[in-house]
CSV table of C-alpha atoms in Angstrom, one decimal:
chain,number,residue,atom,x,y,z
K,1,UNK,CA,-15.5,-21.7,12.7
K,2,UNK,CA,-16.8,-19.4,10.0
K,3,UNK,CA,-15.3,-19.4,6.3
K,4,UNK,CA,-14.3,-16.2,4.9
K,5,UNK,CA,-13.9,-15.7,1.2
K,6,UNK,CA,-11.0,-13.0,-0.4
K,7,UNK,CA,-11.5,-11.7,-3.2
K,8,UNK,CA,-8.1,-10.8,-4.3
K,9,UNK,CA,-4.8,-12.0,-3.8
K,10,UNK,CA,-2.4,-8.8,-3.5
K,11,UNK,CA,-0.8,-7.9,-0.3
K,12,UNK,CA,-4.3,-7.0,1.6
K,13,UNK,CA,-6.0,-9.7,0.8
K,14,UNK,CA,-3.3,-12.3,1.1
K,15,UNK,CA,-2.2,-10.6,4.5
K,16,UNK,CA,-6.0,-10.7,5.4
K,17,UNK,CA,-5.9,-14.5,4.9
K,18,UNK,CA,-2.8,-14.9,6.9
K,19,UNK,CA,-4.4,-13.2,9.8
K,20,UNK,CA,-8.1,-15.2,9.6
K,21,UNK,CA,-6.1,-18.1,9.3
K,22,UNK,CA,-4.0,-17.6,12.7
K,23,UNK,CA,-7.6,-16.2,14.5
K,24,UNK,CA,-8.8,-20.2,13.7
K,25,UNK,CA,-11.1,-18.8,10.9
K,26,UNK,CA,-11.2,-21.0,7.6
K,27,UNK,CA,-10.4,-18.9,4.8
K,28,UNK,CA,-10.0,-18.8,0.9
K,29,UNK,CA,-8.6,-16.7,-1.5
K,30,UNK,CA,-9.6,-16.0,-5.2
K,31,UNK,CA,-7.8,-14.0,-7.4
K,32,UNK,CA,-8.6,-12.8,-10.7
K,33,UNK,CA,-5.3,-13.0,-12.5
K,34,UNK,CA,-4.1,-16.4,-13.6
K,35,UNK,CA,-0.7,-15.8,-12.1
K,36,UNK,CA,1.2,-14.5,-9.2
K,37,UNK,CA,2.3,-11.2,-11.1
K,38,UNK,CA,1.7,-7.9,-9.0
K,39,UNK,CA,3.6,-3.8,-9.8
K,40,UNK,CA,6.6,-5.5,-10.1
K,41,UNK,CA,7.9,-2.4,-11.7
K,42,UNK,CA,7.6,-0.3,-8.5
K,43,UNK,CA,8.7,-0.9,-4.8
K,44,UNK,CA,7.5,0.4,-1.3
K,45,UNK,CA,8.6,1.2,2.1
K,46,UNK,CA,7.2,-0.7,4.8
K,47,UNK,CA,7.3,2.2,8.5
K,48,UNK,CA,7.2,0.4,11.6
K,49,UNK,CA,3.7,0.3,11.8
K,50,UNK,CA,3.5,-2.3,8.8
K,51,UNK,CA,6.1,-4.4,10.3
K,52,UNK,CA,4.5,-4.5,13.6
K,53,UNK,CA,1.5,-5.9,12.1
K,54,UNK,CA,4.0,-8.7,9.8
K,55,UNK,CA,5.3,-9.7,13.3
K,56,UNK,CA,1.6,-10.6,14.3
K,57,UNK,CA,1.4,-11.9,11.6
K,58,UNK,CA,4.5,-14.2,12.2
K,59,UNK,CA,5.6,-13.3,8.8
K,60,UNK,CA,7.8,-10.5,9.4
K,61,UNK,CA,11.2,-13.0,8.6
K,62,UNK,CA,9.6,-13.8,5.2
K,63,UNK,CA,9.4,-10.1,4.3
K,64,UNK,CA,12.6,-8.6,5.7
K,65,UNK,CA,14.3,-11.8,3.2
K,66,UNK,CA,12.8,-9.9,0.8
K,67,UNK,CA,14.2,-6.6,1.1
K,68,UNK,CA,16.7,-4.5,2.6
K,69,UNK,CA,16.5,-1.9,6.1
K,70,UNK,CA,16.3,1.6,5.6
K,71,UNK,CA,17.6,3.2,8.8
K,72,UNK,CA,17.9,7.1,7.8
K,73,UNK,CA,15.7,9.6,5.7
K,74,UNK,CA,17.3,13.0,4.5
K,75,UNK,CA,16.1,15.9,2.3
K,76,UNK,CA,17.9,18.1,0.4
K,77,UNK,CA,16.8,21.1,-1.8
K,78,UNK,CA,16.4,22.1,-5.2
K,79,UNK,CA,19.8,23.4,-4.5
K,80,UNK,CA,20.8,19.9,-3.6
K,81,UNK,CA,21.6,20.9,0.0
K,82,UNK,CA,20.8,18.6,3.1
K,83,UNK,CA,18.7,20.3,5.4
K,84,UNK,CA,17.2,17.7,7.1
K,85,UNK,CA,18.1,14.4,8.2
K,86,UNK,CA,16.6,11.9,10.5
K,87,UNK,CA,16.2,8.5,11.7
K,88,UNK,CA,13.6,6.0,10.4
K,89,UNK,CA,12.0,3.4,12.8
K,90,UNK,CA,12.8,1.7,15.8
K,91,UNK,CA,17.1,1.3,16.2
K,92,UNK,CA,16.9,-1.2,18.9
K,93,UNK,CA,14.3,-3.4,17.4
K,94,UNK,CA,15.5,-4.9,13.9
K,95,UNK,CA,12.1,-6.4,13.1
K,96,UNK,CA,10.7,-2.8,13.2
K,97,UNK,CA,13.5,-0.7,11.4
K,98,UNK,CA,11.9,0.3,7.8
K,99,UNK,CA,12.3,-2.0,4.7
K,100,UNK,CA,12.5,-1.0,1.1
K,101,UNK,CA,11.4,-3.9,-1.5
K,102,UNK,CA,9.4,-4.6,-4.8
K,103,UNK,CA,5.8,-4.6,-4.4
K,104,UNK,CA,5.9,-7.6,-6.1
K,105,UNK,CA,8.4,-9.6,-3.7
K,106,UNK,CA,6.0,-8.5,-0.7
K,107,UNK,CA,3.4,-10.3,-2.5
K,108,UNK,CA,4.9,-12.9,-3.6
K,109,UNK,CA,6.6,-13.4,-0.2
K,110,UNK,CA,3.1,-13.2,1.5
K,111,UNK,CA,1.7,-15.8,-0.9
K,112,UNK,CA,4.3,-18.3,0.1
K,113,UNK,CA,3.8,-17.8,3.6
K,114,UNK,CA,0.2,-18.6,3.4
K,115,UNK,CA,0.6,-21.9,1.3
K,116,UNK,CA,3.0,-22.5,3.6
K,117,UNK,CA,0.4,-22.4,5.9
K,118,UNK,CA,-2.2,-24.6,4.1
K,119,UNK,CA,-4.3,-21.5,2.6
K,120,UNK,CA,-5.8,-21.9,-0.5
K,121,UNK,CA,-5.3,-19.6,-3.2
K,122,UNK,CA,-7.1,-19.6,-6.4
K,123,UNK,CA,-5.9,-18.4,-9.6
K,124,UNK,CA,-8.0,-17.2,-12.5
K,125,UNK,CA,-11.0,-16.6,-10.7
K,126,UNK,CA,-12.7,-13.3,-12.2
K,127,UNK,CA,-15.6,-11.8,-10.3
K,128,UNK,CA,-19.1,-11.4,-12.0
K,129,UNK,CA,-20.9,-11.0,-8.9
K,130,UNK,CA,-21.7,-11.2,-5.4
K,131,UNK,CA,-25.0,-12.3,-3.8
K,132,UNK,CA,-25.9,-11.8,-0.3
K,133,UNK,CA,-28.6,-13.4,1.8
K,134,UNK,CA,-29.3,-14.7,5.3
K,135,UNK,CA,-27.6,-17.8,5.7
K,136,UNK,CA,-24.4,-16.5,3.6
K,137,UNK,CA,-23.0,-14.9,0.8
K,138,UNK,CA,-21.6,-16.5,-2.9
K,139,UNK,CA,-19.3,-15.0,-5.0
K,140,UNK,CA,-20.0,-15.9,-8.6
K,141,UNK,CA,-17.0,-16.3,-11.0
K,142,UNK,CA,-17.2,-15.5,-14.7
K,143,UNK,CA,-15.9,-18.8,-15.7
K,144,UNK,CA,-19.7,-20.4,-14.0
K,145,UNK,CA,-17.9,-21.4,-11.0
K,146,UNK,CA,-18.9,-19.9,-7.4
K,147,UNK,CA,-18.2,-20.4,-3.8
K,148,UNK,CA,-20.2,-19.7,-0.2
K,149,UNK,CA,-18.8,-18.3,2.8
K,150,UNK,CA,-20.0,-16.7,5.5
K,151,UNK,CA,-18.3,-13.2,4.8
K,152,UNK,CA,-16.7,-11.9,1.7
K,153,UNK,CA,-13.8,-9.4,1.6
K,154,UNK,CA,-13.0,-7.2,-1.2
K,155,UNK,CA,-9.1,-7.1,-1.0
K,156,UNK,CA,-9.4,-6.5,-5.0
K,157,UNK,CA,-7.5,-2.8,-5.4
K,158,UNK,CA,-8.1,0.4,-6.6
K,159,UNK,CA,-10.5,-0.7,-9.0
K,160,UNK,CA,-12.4,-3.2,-6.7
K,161,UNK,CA,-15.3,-5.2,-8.6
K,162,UNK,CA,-16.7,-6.2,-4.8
K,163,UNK,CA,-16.7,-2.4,-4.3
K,164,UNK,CA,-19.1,-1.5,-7.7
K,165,UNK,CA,-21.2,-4.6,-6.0
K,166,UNK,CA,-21.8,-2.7,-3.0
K,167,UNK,CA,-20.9,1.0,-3.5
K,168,UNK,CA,-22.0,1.3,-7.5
K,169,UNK,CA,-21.7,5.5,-7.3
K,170,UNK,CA,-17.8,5.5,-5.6
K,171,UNK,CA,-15.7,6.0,-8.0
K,172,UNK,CA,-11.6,6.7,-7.6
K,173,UNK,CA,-10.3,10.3,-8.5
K,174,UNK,CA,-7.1,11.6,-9.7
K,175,UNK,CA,-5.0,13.3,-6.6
K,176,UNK,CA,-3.1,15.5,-9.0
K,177,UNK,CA,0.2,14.1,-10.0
K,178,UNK,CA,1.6,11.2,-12.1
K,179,UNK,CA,4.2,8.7,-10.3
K,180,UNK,CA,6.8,7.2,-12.0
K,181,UNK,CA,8.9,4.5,-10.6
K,182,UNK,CA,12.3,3.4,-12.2
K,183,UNK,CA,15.7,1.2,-11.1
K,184,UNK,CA,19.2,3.2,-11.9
K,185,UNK,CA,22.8,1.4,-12.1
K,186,UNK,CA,24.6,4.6,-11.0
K,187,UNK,CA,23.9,5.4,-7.0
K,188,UNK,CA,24.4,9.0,-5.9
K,189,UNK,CA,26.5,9.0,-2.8
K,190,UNK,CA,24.5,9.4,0.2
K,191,UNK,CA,26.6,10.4,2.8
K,192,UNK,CA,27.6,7.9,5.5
K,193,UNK,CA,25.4,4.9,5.8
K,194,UNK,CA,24.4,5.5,1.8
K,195,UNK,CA,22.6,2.0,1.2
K,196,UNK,CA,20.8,2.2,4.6
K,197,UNK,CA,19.5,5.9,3.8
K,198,UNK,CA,16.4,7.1,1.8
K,199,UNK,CA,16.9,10.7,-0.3
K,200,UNK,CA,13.8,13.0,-0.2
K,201,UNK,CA,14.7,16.1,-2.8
K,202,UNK,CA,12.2,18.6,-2.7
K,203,UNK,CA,13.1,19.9,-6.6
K,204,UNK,CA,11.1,22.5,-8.5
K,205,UNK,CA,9.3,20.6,-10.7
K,206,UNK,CA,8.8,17.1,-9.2
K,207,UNK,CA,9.3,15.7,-6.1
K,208,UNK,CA,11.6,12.8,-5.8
K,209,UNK,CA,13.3,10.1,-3.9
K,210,UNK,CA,16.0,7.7,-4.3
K,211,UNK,CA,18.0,4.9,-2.2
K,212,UNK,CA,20.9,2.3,-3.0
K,213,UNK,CA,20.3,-1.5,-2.5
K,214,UNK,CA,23.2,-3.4,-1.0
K,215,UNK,CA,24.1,-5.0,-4.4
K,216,UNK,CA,24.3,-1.0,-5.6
K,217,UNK,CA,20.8,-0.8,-7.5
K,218,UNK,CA,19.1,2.6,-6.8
K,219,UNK,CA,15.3,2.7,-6.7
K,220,UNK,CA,14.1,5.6,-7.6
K,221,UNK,CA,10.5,7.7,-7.5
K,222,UNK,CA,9.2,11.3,-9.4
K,223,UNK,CA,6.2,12.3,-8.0
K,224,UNK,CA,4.9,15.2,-11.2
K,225,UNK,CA,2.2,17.5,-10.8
K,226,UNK,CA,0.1,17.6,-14.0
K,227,UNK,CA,-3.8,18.5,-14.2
K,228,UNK,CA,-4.9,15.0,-15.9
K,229,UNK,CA,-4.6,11.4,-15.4
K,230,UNK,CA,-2.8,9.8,-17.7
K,231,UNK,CA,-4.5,8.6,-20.9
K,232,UNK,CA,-5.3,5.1,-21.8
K,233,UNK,CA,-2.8,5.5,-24.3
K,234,UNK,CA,-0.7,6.9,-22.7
K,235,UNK,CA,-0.8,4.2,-19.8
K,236,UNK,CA,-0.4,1.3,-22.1
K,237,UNK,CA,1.5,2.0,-25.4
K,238,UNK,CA,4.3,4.6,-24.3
K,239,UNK,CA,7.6,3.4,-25.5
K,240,UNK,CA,9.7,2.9,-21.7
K,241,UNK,CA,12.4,5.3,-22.9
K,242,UNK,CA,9.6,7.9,-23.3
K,243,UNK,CA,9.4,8.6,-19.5
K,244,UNK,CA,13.1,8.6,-18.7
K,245,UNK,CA,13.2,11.3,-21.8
K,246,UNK,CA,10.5,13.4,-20.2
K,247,UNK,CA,11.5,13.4,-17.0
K,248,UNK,CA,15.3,14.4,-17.3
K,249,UNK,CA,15.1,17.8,-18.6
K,250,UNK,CA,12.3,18.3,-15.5
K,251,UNK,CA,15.0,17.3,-13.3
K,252,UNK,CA,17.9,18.8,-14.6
K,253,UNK,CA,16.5,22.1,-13.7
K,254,UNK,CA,17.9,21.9,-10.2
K,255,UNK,CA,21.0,20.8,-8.8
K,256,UNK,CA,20.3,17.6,-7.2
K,257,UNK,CA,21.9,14.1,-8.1
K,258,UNK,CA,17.9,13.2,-9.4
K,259,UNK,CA,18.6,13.6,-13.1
K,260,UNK,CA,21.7,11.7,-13.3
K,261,UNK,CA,19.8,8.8,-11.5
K,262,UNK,CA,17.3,8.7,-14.1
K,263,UNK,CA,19.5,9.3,-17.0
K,264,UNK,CA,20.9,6.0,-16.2
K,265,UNK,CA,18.0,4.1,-15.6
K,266,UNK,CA,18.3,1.5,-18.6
K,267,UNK,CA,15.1,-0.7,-18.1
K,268,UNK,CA,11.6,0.3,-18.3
K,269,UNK,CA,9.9,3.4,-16.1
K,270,UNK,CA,6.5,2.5,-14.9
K,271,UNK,CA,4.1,5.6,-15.0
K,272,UNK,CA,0.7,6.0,-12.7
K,273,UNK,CA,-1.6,8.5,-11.7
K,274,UNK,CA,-1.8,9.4,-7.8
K,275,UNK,CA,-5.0,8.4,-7.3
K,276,UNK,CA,-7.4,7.7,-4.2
K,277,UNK,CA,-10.9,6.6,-2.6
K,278,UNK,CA,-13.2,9.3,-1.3
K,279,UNK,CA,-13.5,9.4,2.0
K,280,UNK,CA,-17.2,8.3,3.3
K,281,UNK,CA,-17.3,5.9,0.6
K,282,UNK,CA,-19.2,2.8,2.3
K,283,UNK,CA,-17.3,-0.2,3.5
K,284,UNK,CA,-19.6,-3.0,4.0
K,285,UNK,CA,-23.1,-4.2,2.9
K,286,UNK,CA,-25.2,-7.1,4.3
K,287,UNK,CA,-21.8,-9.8,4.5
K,288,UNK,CA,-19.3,-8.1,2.3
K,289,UNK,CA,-16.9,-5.8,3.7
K,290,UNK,CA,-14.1,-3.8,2.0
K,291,UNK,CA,-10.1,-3.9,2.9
K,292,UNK,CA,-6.8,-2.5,2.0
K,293,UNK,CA,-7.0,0.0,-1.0
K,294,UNK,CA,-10.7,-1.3,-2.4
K,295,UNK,CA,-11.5,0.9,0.7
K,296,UNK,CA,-9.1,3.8,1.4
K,297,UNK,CA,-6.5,3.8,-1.9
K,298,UNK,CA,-4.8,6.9,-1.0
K,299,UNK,CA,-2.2,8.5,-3.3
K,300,UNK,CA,1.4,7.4,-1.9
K,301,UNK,CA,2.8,10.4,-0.9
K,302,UNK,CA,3.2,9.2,2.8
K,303,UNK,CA,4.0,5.6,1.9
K,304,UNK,CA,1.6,4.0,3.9
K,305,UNK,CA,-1.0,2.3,1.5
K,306,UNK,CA,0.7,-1.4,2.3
K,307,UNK,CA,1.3,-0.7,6.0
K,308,UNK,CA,-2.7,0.2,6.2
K,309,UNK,CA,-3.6,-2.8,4.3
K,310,UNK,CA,-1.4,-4.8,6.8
K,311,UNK,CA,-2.9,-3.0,9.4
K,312,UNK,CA,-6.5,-4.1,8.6
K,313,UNK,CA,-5.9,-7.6,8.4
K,314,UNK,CA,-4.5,-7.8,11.7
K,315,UNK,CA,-7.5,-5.8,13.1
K,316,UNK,CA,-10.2,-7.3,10.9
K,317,UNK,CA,-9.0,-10.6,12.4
K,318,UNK,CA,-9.1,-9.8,16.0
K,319,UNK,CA,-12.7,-8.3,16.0
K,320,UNK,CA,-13.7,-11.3,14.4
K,321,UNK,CA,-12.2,-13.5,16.3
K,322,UNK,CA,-13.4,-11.6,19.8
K,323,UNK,CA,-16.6,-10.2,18.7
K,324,UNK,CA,-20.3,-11.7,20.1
K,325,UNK,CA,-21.5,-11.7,16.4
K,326,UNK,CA,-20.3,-10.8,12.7
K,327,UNK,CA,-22.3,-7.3,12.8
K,328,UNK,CA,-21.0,-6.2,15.9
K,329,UNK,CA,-17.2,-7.5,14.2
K,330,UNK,CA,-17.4,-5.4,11.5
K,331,UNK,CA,-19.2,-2.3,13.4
K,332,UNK,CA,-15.8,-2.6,16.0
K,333,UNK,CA,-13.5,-2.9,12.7
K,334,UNK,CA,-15.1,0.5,11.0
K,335,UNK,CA,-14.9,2.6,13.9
K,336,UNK,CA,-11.1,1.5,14.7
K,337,UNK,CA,-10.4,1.8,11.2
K,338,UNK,CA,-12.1,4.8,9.4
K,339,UNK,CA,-10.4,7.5,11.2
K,340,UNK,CA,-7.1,6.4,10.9
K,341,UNK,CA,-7.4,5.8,7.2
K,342,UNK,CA,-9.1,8.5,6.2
K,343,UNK,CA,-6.8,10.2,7.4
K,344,UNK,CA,-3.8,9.0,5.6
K,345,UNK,CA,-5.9,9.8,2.8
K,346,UNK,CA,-6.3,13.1,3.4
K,347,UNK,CA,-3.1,14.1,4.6
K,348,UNK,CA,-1.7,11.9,1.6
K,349,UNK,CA,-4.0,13.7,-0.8
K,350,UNK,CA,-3.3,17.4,0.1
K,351,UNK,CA,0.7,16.3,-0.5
K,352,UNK,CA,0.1,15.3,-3.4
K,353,UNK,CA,-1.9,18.4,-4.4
K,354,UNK,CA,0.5,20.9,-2.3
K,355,UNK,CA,-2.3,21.7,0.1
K,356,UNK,CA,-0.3,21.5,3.4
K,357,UNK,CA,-3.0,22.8,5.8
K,358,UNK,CA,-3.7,20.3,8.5
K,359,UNK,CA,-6.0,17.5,8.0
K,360,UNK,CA,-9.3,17.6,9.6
K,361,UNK,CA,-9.5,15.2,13.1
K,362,UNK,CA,-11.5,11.9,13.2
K,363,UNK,CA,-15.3,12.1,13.5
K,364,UNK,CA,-16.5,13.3,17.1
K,365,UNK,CA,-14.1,16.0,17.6
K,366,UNK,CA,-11.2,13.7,18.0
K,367,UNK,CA,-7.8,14.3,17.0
K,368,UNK,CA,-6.7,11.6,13.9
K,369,UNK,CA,-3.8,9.6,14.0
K,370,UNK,CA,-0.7,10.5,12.3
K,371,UNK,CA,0.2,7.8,9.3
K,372,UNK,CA,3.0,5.7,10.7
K,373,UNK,CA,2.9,7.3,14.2
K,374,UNK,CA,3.9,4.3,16.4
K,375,UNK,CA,1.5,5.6,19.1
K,376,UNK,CA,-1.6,4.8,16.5
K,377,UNK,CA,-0.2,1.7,15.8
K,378,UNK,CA,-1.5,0.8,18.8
K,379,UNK,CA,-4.8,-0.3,17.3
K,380,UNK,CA,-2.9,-3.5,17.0
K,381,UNK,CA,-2.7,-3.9,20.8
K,382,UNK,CA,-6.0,-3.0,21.4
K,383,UNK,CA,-7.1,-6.6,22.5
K,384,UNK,CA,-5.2,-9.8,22.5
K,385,UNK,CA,-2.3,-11.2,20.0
K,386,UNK,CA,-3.6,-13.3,17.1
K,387,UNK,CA,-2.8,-16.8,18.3
């Protein structure tokens, strides 16, 4: 049984432990902040493709607890006309219909599910370095302490310190708009089926969505276009009413029910930049390999970044667990992974940036998968359940 090391204890890297752990693999986790708090001012969508790999995980039930389905997507105009509406997920399978929830509940749901499960989780456990050699690798910890494994995973985010330890020239870059993410007291009515249904607007100066909890809070996201990243000031000392300020008069330019949400958005807006990782950027050196966004952040304009990172762990797992050897593991996880990724990168990317011309195929000539296409999703199936 080999012991894997995590560094990083967000959803990829706590989903990566959950999957080790059910392949037999022993497995820790270290993460650098000193508690378990994670975004918690924004929220995701998990597609079908994300919850497919939380039932291999067996820790779908913990998730869906968590948050709420999300049966039906529509889009309206700047006009604020419907001219599209559509179902979401898989009707006949509950597990697999999409969920809305906090970022931060997914963690912390995840977390719980793996000390459930016996999997320990170290907090406060900074990274310095990472030193690789032929009979295993050591993470070093800035407070002197350091463990040994026989593979380390980088599950440590956009800003990965295991990435700068093996990639030192990758660097993220700004995808061209600034996200802000915000929770509303008044809920625009949706049309039948309002708390089960997710609003795309397609407004002149921002793209946004919205949807209605059950207990009748609306989440809300503005996706801006702007031609820099945020400042460091900006990013850390804007009043929260700042946002909400900025953003209304952008929205009130069309009529769609977006600036009303906002308006009545009482508590803080967080603010980011869409931001993502080059494709090509390596993955893996000697016994350290990358997961989840340290690898392929994308901007979230498709709403897939947790659904990939759920996605690796599952795989990562099985090619370790059926594998001959570790370098032939990790060879088997790059080539089922890289395409489909990079991919949502790129089509994620030229969103953000209004490019809509196709997205080049996968390496070789053949075509990439679509991001939450159920048929890709088959990359989970492609050898035996995690037992």
């Amino acid at each position: 049984m080999a012991r894997l090391l995590v560094i990083g204890g967000g959803i990829a890297g706590t989903a990566a432990a959950l999957a080790l752990h059910k392949a037999g693999q022993e497995v820790a986790v270290y993460e650098a902040h000193p508690d378990s708090a994670e975004d918690i001012g924004a929220f995701l969508t998990l597609a079908s493709n994300g919850l497919r790999a939380l039932a291999e995980l067996d820790a779908a039930s913990a998730v869906m607890a968590a948050g709420f389905p999300l049966t039906t997507m529509r889009l309206l105009d700047a006009e604020g006309t419907e001219v599209a509406r559509a179902p979401l997920g898989e009707a006949d399978d509950p597990v697999l219909r999409y969920r809305c929830l906090r970022r931060g509940k997914l963690g912390a749901a995840l977390r719980s599910e793996a000390v459930r499960r016996g999997i320990g989780i170290v907090h406060g456990a900074r990274l310095a370095s990472v030193k690789d050699g032929p009979g295993g690798v050591t993470a070093h910890f800035t407070d002197g302490s350091a463990a040994s494994g026989d593979l380390l995973l980088g599950a440590d985010g956009l800003n990965s310190a295991v990435r700068r330890s093996i990639a030192p020239a990758a660097r993220p870059r700004y995808a061209g708009q600034h996200v802000f993410y915000g929770y509303s007291s008044w809920a625009p009515a949706a049309g039948e089926d309002g708390t089960a249904c997710i609003t795309m607007i397609r407004g002149s100066a921002a793209a946004f969505g919205h949807t209605t909890s059950p207990r009748g809070e609306t989440y809300w996201f503005a996706r801006v276009t702007a031609e820099a990243p945020l400042t460091a000031d900006e990013s850390a000392h804007t009043a929260p009413t700042r946002w909400r300020d900025l953003l209304v008069p952008l929205l009130r330019r069309d009529t769609t029910p977006a600036a009303d949400v906002v308006a009545a958005t009482t508590g803080p807006v967080l603010v980011t930049d869409a931001t993502e990782i080059p494709n090509g950027t390596p993955w893996r050196r000697g016994r350290t390999l990358l997961v989840g966004d340290a690898a392929h952040a994308a901007s979230p304009a498709t709403g897939q970044g947790a659904s990939m990172a759920l996605e690796d762990a599952v795989i990562l797992a099985k090619c370790l667990r059926d594998a001959p050897d570790t370098e032939s593991a990790l060879s088997r996880y790059e080539t089922l992974r890289r395409p489909r990724v990079e991919h949502n990168t790129t089509v994620s990317g030229n969103i953000s940036r209004g490019v809509h011309a196709p997205a080049p195929g996968a390496p070789g000539g053949r075509p990439a998968a679509r991001p939450g296409d159920d048929a890709l999703a088959r990359q989970l199936e492609w050898a035996a359940p995690l037992s």
